[in-house]
């Protein structure tokens, strides 16, 4: 594939790629932008080369995932080396960015909240299948795991997500009822 | 029949999840930053910068290695430090104070009949005694 072709394809994939980068960076927007740009630079420089063994989307999502992992590792190392500095700083817990959560609708917020309670691998598989409309096989290729493992993560993740959503729905309906009661009084 | 209904329920729940994710995707796509593909110039600059850093590290390693080898090869200059005798040979400068008079008597086992620093004087010749006279 020549450069202009790749550039065009990546341009078409940009929104989906940014969505995936956001998820790989636990919804930290700035970090996601940096990861995506680094992934583009890798493609540009040729350190990440598309070998046409899979679709461009699957391959590029793999590049983004690896770049995000490298960034996480670098951040962890910094925290270890400069431990005393970071203890005074606010901890960067892998929770969704509150700004991103606040900007979405109520349903999106509930979904993000529920997803933050799942293990990373399950979250990633669910995102790739439901958000990116990939098949479980394609998701397994992005995550570099076997199809069987991806299926297990998918099934368990779905089950757990439904339970979490049901709990949050219940608590929300309870809150609504008490509000209505207060309004009636 | 039951399995069929389970599959149907699962499908409905999947559709619900899919709809939720689709809504989230719409929200997030609206806030996507513009697509800026890095130019060749930037990639080239990055590569040059990386090469320069590699060269700098290489030079530092070479300098450090050559200094180390040079120090290893050349004989070490004699240090201007007094050589310290071994502990068995060393003697205290105030050792003489411990030598008290008659110290040697304490260090040696006396033998009977031998007097240190004493020379016996020959006994004086007996004076001729006058024989006793028996009185009648």
Coordinates of C-alpha atoms in Angstrom, one line a residue:
Chain A
X1 CA 0.0 0.0 0.0
X2 CA 1.4 3.4 -0.9
X3 CA 1.5 6.3 1.5
X4 CA -1.5 8.2 0.1
X5 CA -3.7 5.1 0.2
X6 CA -2.9 4.5 3.8
X7 CA -3.4 8.1 4.7
X8 CA -6.8 8.1 3.1
X9 CA -7.8 4.9 4.7
X10 CA -6.6 6.1 8.1
X11 CA -8.5 9.3 7.6
X12 CA -11.7 7.4 7.1
X13 CA -10.9 5.3 10.2
X14 CA -10.0 8.3 12.3
X15 CA -13.1 8.6 14.4
X16 CA -13.2 4.9 15.1
X17 CA -9.5 4.9 15.8
X18 CA -9.9 7.8 18.3
X19 CA -12.8 5.9 20.0
X20 CA -10.5 2.9 20.4
X21 CA -7.6 5.0 21.6
X22 CA -9.9 6.6 24.2
X23 CA -10.8 3.2 25.5
X24 CA -7.2 2.0 25.5
X25 CA -6.4 5.1 27.6
X26 CA -9.3 4.7 30.1
X27 CA -11.1 7.7 28.5
X28 CA -8.3 10.1 29.2
X29 CA -8.7 12.4 26.2
X30 CA -5.3 14.0 26.0
X31 CA -3.5 10.7 26.4
X32 CA -5.7 9.2 23.7
X33 CA -4.8 12.0 21.3
X34 CA -1.1 11.5 22.0
X35 CA -1.4 7.8 21.5
X36 CA -3.2 8.1 18.2
X37 CA -0.7 10.6 16.9
X38 CA 2.2 8.4 18.0
X39 CA 0.5 5.5 16.1
X40 CA 0.3 7.7 13.0
X41 CA 3.9 8.6 13.3
X42 CA 4.8 4.9 13.6
X43 CA 2.9 4.2 10.4
X44 CA 4.6 7.1 8.7
X45 CA 8.1 6.1 9.8
X46 CA 7.5 2.5 8.8
X47 CA 8.1 1.1 12.3
X48 CA 4.6 -0.3 12.1
X49 CA 4.1 -1.9 8.7
X50 CA 0.8 -3.2 7.3
X51 CA 1.4 -6.7 5.9
X52 CA -2.1 -7.3 4.6
X53 CA -2.6 -10.4 6.7
X54 CA -5.6 -8.8 8.3
X55 CA -7.8 -5.8 7.5
X56 CA -6.3 -2.4 7.9
X57 CA -8.7 -1.6 10.7
X58 CA -7.7 -4.7 12.7
X59 CA -4.0 -4.0 12.1
X60 CA -4.2 -0.3 13.0
X61 CA -6.2 -1.0 16.2
X62 CA -3.5 -3.4 17.2
X63 CA -0.9 -0.6 16.7
X64 CA -3.0 1.8 18.8
X65 CA -3.4 -0.8 21.5
X66 CA 0.4 -1.5 21.6
X67 CA 1.2 2.2 21.6
X68 CA -1.2 2.8 24.5
X69 CA 0.4 -0.1 26.4
X70 CA 3.8 1.4 25.9
X71 CA 2.6 4.7 27.2
X72 CA 1.1 3.1 30.2
X73 CA 4.4 1.2 30.9
X74 CA 6.4 4.4 30.5
X75 CA 4.0 6.2 32.9
X76 CA 4.3 3.4 35.4
X77 CA 8.1 3.5 35.2
X78 CA 8.1 7.3 35.8
X79 CA 5.8 6.7 38.8
X80 CA 8.2 4.1 40.2
X81 CA 11.3 6.2 39.6
X82 CA 9.9 9.4 40.8
X83 CA 7.7 7.7 43.4
X84 CA 8.2 10.4 46.1
X85 CA 7.1 13.1 43.7
X86 CA 4.0 11.3 42.6
X87 CA 2.9 10.5 46.1
X88 CA 2.1 14.1 46.5
X89 CA 0.3 14.2 43.2
X90 CA -3.3 13.1 42.7
X91 CA -3.4 9.4 41.8
X92 CA -4.3 8.6 38.2
X93 CA -6.8 5.8 38.7
X94 CA -8.1 4.0 35.6
X95 CA -11.5 5.5 35.8
X96 CA -13.3 7.2 33.0
X97 CA -12.6 10.9 32.5
X98 CA -15.4 12.8 34.3
X99 CA -15.4 15.4 31.6
X100 CA -16.1 12.8 29.0
X101 CA -18.7 11.2 31.1
X102 CA -20.5 14.5 31.8
X103 CA -20.6 15.4 28.1
X104 CA -22.5 12.3 27.2
X105 CA -26.1 11.4 27.6
X106 CA -27.5 9.7 30.8
X107 CA -27.5 6.3 29.1
X108 CA -23.8 6.7 28.0
X109 CA -22.8 7.8 31.4
X110 CA -24.5 4.8 33.0
X111 CA -22.8 2.5 30.4
X112 CA -19.3 4.0 31.1
X113 CA -19.8 3.7 34.8
X114 CA -20.8 0.0 34.5
X115 CA -17.9 -0.7 32.1
X116 CA -15.4 0.8 34.6
X117 CA -16.3 -2.1 36.9
X118 CA -15.2 -4.7 34.3
X119 CA -11.7 -6.2 33.9
X120 CA -9.7 -4.5 31.1
X121 CA -9.8 -7.4 28.7
X122 CA -13.5 -7.8 28.9
X123 CA -14.0 -4.1 28.4
X124 CA -11.8 -4.2 25.3
X125 CA -13.6 -7.2 23.7
X126 CA -17.0 -5.6 24.4
X127 CA -15.9 -2.3 22.9
X128 CA -14.5 -3.9 19.8
X129 CA -17.6 -6.0 19.2
X130 CA -20.4 -3.6 20.2
X131 CA -18.8 -0.2 19.6
X132 CA -16.6 -1.0 16.6
X133 CA -18.8 -3.7 15.1
X134 CA -16.0 -6.1 14.7
X135 CA -16.5 -9.9 15.0
X136 CA -15.2 -11.8 18.0
X137 CA -12.5 -13.3 15.7
X138 CA -11.4 -9.8 14.5
X139 CA -11.4 -8.6 18.2
X140 CA -9.1 -11.6 19.1
X141 CA -6.7 -10.5 16.3
X142 CA -6.6 -7.0 17.6
X143 CA -6.0 -8.1 21.1
X144 CA -3.5 -10.9 20.1
X145 CA -5.4 -13.6 21.9
X146 CA -7.0 -16.8 20.8
X147 CA -10.6 -16.8 19.5
X148 CA -11.6 -19.1 22.4
X149 CA -10.3 -16.7 25.0
X150 CA -11.9 -13.8 23.2
X151 CA -15.3 -15.6 23.3
X152 CA -14.9 -16.3 27.0
X153 CA -14.1 -12.7 27.7
X154 CA -17.0 -11.6 25.5
X155 CA -19.5 -13.9 27.2
X156 CA -18.4 -13.1 30.8
X157 CA -18.1 -9.4 30.0
X158 CA -21.7 -9.3 28.6
X159 CA -23.1 -11.2 31.6
X160 CA -21.3 -8.9 34.1
X161 CA -22.2 -5.8 32.2
X162 CA -25.9 -6.7 32.2
X163 CA -25.8 -7.3 35.9
X164 CA -24.1 -4.0 36.6
X165 CA -26.5 -2.1 34.3
X166 CA -29.5 -3.8 36.0
X167 CA -28.2 -2.7 39.4
X168 CA -27.7 0.9 38.2
X169 CA -31.1 0.9 36.6
X170 CA -32.7 -0.2 39.8
X171 CA -30.9 2.4 41.9
X172 CA -31.9 5.1 39.3
X173 CA -35.6 4.1 39.4
X174 CA -35.5 4.1 43.2
X175 CA -34.1 7.6 43.1
X176 CA -36.7 8.7 40.6
X177 CA -39.5 7.3 42.8
X178 CA -38.3 9.1 45.9
X179 CA -38.0 12.4 43.9
X180 CA -41.6 12.0 42.7
X181 CA -42.7 11.3 46.2
X182 CA -41.0 14.5 47.4
X183 CA -42.5 16.5 44.6
X184 CA -46.0 15.1 45.4
X185 CA -45.6 16.2 49.0
Chain B
X1 CA -38.0 -24.9 22.6
X2 CA -36.5 -23.5 25.8
X3 CA -33.1 -23.2 24.2
X4 CA -34.6 -21.3 21.3
X5 CA -36.2 -18.8 23.7
X6 CA -32.9 -18.4 25.6
X7 CA -31.2 -17.6 22.4
X8 CA -33.9 -15.1 21.5
X9 CA -33.6 -13.4 25.0
X10 CA -29.8 -13.2 24.5
X11 CA -30.3 -11.6 21.1
X12 CA -32.6 -9.0 22.5
X13 CA -30.2 -8.2 25.3
X14 CA -27.3 -8.0 22.8
X15 CA -29.4 -5.6 20.8
X16 CA -29.9 -3.5 23.9
X17 CA -26.2 -3.4 24.6
X18 CA -25.5 -2.6 20.9
X19 CA -27.9 0.3 21.1
X20 CA -26.3 1.7 24.2
X21 CA -22.8 1.4 22.7
X22 CA -24.0 3.0 19.5
X23 CA -25.3 6.0 21.5
X24 CA -22.0 6.3 23.3
X25 CA -20.2 6.1 19.9
X26 CA -22.3 9.0 18.5
X27 CA -21.4 11.1 21.6
X28 CA -17.7 10.3 21.4
X29 CA -17.5 10.7 17.6
X30 CA -18.9 14.2 17.9
X31 CA -15.9 15.2 20.0
X32 CA -13.3 13.6 17.8
X33 CA -10.3 15.9 17.1
X34 CA -9.5 16.6 13.5
X35 CA -7.4 14.1 11.5
X36 CA -3.9 15.3 11.2
X37 CA -1.6 12.8 9.6
X38 CA 2.1 13.5 10.4
X39 CA 4.0 14.9 7.5
X40 CA 7.1 13.3 6.1
X41 CA 9.1 16.2 7.5
X42 CA 8.1 15.5 11.0
X43 CA 8.7 11.8 10.7
X44 CA 12.1 12.6 9.2
X45 CA 12.9 15.1 12.0
X46 CA 11.9 12.4 14.6
X47 CA 14.2 9.9 12.9
X48 CA 17.1 12.4 12.8
X49 CA 16.5 13.3 16.4
X50 CA 16.5 9.6 17.3
X51 CA 19.7 9.0 15.3
X52 CA 21.4 12.0 17.0
X53 CA 20.5 10.6 20.4
X54 CA 21.8 7.2 19.5
X55 CA 25.1 8.7 18.3
X56 CA 25.4 10.8 21.5
X57 CA 24.9 7.7 23.7
X58 CA 27.4 5.7 21.6
X59 CA 30.0 8.4 21.9
X60 CA 29.5 8.6 25.7
X61 CA 29.8 4.8 26.0
X62 CA 33.0 4.9 23.9
X63 CA 34.6 7.6 25.9
X64 CA 33.8 5.9 29.2
X65 CA 35.1 2.6 27.9
X66 CA 38.4 4.2 26.6
X67 CA 39.0 6.0 29.9
X68 CA 38.3 2.8 31.8
X69 CA 40.7 0.8 29.6
X70 CA 43.4 3.5 29.8
X71 CA 43.3 3.5 33.6
X72 CA 43.3 -0.3 33.6
X73 CA 46.4 -0.5 31.4
X74 CA 48.7 2.2 32.9
X75 CA 50.6 1.4 36.1
X76 CA 49.2 3.0 39.1
X77 CA 51.2 5.9 40.6
X78 CA 52.9 5.0 43.9
X79 CA 50.9 6.4 46.7
X80 CA 52.7 8.7 49.1
X81 CA 51.6 6.7 52.1
X82 CA 53.8 5.1 54.7
X83 CA 53.8 1.4 54.3
X84 CA 52.3 -0.2 57.3
X85 CA 54.1 -3.2 58.8
X86 CA 52.3 -6.3 59.4
X87 CA 50.6 -6.7 62.8
X88 CA 53.1 -9.2 64.0
X89 CA 56.0 -6.9 63.3
X90 CA 54.5 -3.7 64.6
X91 CA 55.7 -2.3 67.8
X92 CA 54.2 0.5 69.8
X93 CA 56.4 3.6 70.2
X94 CA 55.8 3.6 73.9
X95 CA 56.6 -0.1 74.3
X96 CA 59.7 0.7 76.4
X97 CA 57.5 2.1 79.2
X98 CA 56.2 -1.4 79.8
X99 CA 59.7 -2.6 80.6
X100 CA 59.9 -2.3 84.3
X101 CA 63.0 -3.1 86.3
X102 CA 63.2 -6.7 87.1
X103 CA 60.8 -7.6 84.3
X104 CA 63.0 -10.4 83.1
X105 CA 62.6 -12.2 86.4
X106 CA 58.9 -12.4 85.7
X107 CA 59.4 -13.8 82.3
X108 CA 61.8 -16.6 83.2
X109 CA 61.3 -19.7 85.2
X110 CA 63.9 -19.7 88.0
X111 CA 66.0 -22.8 88.4
X112 CA 67.1 -24.0 91.7
X113 CA 70.6 -23.1 92.5
X114 CA 70.8 -20.5 89.8
X115 CA 70.7 -16.9 90.7
X116 CA 70.3 -14.3 88.1
X117 CA 72.6 -11.4 88.4
X118 CA 74.1 -12.9 91.4
X119 CA 77.5 -14.3 91.6
X120 CA 78.3 -16.2 94.7
X121 CA 81.4 -15.1 96.5
X122 CA 83.9 -17.7 97.4
X123 CA 83.6 -18.5 101.0
X124 CA 86.3 -17.0 103.1
X125 CA 89.0 -19.4 104.3
X126 CA 88.1 -20.8 107.6
X127 CA 90.0 -19.3 110.4
X128 CA 92.1 -21.8 112.1
X129 CA 90.3 -22.7 115.2
X130 CA 92.0 -23.3 118.3
X131 CA 91.5 -26.7 119.5
X132 CA 89.5 -26.9 122.5
X133 CA 91.3 -27.8 125.4
X134 CA 89.8 -30.2 127.7
X135 CA 90.3 -29.0 131.1
X136 CA 91.3 -31.4 133.6

